[in-house]
CSV table of C-alpha atoms in Angstrom, one decimal:
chain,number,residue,atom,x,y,z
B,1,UNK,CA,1.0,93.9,-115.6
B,2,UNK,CA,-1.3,94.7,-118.3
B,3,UNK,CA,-4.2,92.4,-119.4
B,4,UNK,CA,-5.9,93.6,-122.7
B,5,UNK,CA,-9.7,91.5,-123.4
B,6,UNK,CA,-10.6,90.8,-126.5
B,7,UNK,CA,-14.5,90.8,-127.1
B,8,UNK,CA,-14.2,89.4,-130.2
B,9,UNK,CA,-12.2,86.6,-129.5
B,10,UNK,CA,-13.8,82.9,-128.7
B,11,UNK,CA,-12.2,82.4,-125.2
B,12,UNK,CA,-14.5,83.4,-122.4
B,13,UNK,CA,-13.0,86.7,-120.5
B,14,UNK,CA,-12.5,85.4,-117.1
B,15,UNK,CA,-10.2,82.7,-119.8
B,16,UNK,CA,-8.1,85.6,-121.2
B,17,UNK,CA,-7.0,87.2,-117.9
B,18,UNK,CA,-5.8,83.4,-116.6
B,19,UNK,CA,-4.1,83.0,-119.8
B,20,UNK,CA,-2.4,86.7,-119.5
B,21,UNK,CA,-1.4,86.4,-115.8
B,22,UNK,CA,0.1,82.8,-116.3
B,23,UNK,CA,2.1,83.8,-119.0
B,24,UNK,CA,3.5,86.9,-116.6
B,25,UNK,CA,4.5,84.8,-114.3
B,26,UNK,CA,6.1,82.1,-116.5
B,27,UNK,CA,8.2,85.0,-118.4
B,28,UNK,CA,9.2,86.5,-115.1
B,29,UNK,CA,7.1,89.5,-115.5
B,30,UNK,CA,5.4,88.7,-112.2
B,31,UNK,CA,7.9,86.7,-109.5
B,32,UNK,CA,6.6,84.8,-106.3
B,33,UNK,CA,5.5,87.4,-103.7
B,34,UNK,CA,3.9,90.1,-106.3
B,35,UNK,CA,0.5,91.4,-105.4
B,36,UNK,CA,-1.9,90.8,-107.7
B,37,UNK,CA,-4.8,93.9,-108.2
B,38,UNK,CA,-7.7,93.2,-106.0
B,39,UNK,CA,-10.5,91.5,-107.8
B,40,UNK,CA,-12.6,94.6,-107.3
B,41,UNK,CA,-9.6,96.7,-108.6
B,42,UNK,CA,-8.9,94.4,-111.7
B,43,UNK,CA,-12.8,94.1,-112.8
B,44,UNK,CA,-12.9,98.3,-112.4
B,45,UNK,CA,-9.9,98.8,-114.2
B,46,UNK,CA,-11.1,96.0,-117.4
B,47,UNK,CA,-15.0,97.3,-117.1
B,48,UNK,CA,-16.2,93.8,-116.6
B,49,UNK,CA,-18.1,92.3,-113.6
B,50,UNK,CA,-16.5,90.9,-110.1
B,51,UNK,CA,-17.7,87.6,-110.8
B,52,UNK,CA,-15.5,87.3,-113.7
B,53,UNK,CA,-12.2,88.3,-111.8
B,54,UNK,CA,-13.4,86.4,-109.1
B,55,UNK,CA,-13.5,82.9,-111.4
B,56,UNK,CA,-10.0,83.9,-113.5
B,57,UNK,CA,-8.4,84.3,-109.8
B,58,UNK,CA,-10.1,81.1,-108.6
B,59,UNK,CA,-8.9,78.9,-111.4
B,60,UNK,CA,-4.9,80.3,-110.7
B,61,UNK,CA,-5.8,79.4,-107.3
B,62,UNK,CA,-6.5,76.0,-108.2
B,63,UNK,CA,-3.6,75.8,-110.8
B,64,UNK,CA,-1.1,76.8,-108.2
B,65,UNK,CA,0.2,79.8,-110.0
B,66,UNK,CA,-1.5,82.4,-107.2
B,67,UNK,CA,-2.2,82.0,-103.6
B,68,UNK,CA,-5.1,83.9,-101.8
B,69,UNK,CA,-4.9,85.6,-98.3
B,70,UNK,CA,-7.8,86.6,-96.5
B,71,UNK,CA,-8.1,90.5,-95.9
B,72,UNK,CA,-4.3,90.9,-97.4
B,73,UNK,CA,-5.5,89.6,-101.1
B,74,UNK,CA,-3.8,87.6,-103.9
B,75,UNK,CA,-0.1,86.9,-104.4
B,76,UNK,CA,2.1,85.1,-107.3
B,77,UNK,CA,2.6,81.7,-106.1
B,78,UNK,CA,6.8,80.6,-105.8
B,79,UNK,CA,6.8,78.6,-108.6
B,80,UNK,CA,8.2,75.0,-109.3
B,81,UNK,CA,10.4,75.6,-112.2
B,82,UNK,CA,9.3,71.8,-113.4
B,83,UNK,CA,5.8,72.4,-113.4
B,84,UNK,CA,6.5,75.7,-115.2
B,85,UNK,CA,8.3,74.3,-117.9
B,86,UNK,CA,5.6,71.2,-117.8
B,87,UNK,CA,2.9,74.1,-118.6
B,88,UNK,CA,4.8,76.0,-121.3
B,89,UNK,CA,5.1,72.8,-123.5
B,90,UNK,CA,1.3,72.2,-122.6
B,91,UNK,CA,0.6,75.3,-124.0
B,92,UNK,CA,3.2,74.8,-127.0
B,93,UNK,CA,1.7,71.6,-128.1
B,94,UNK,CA,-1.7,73.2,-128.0
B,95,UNK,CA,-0.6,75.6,-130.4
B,96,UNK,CA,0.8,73.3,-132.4
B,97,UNK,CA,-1.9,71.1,-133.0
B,98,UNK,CA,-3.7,73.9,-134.3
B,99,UNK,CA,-0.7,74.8,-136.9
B,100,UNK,CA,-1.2,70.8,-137.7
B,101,UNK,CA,-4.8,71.1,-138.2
B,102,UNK,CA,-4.7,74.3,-140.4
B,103,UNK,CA,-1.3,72.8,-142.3
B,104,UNK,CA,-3.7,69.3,-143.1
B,105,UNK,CA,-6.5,71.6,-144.4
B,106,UNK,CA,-4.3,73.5,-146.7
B,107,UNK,CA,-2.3,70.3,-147.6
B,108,UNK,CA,0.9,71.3,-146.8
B,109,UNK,CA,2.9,68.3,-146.3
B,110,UNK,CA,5.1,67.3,-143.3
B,111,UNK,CA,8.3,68.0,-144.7
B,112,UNK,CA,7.1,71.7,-145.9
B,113,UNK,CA,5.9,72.2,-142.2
B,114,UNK,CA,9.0,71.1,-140.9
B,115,UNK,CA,10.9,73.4,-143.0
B,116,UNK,CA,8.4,76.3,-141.9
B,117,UNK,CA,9.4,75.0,-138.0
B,118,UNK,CA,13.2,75.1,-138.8
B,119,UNK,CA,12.7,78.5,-140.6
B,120,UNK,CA,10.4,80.3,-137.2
B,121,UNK,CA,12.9,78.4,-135.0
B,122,UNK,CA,15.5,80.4,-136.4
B,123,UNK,CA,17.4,78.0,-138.2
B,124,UNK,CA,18.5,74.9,-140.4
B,125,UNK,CA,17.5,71.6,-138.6
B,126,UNK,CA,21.0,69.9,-140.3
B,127,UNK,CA,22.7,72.0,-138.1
C-alpha cells in the first residue's frame, strides 16, 4: 500500500490518507485481516506528524473500514459488500457533481454531457 500526499492539493493530509486507504480496501488491494502500518510507522514513512495518522486512522475507525487492537495495532475491517458498494456511489456522485458544476460553467448542455458519459463509459447509450 502506497499513500502519496499532495501538499498542494486542498484536502487536509490526515483527508488524503483516509481517502487512499478506503479506496485499497474497496478495490481489494487491502482484504479484512491486513495490518495496517503503525501510526508511528506510517507518519515516519510520509514525514508528517503522529497526530495526523492518528486522526486519518481514527476516522476509518469510525467509518468501519479498520478496526484497532490495543498493543497488536490496526487491521482492515471484513467488509459489508453493501456498504461498500453504498460508499463507492457516494464517492461517484461526489465526483459527478463536480463534472455538473464545471459542465454548467462552461455551458455544455445535458445532452453533450451525456454523450461525454456514454463516450468515458466506454460506449453508445442506444446500445
Amino acid at each position: 500500500m502506497d499513500i502519496i500526499l499532495s501538499n498542494s492539493s486542498d484536502e487536509p493530509i490526515y483527508r488524503q490518507i483516509i481517502s487512499q486507504i478506503k479506496a485499497c480496501i474497496m478495490s481489494g488491494e487491502l482484504s479484512a485481516g491486513d495490518a495496517l502500518p503503525s501510526m508511528r510507522t506510517l507518519a515516519q514513512q510520509l514525514r508528517i506528524s503522529v497526530i495526523t495518522t492518528k486522526r486519518a486512522y481514527e476516522e476509518l475507525e469510525r467509518d468501519g473500514f479498520i478496526e484497532n487492537f490495543a498493543g497488536k495495532g490496526c487491521f482492515v475491517k471484513a467488509q459489508n459488500t453493501d456498504f461498500l458498494r453504498e460508499e463507492t456511489v457516494r464517492q461517484t456522485e461526489e465526483l459527478l457533481s463536480k463534472a455538473c458544476e464545471k459542465a454548467r460553467i462552461c455551458c455544455l448542455s445535458l445532452d453533450e454531457m451525456k454523450e461525454i458519459l456514454d463516450l468515458m463509459y466506454g460506449g453508445e447509450a442506444d446500445e
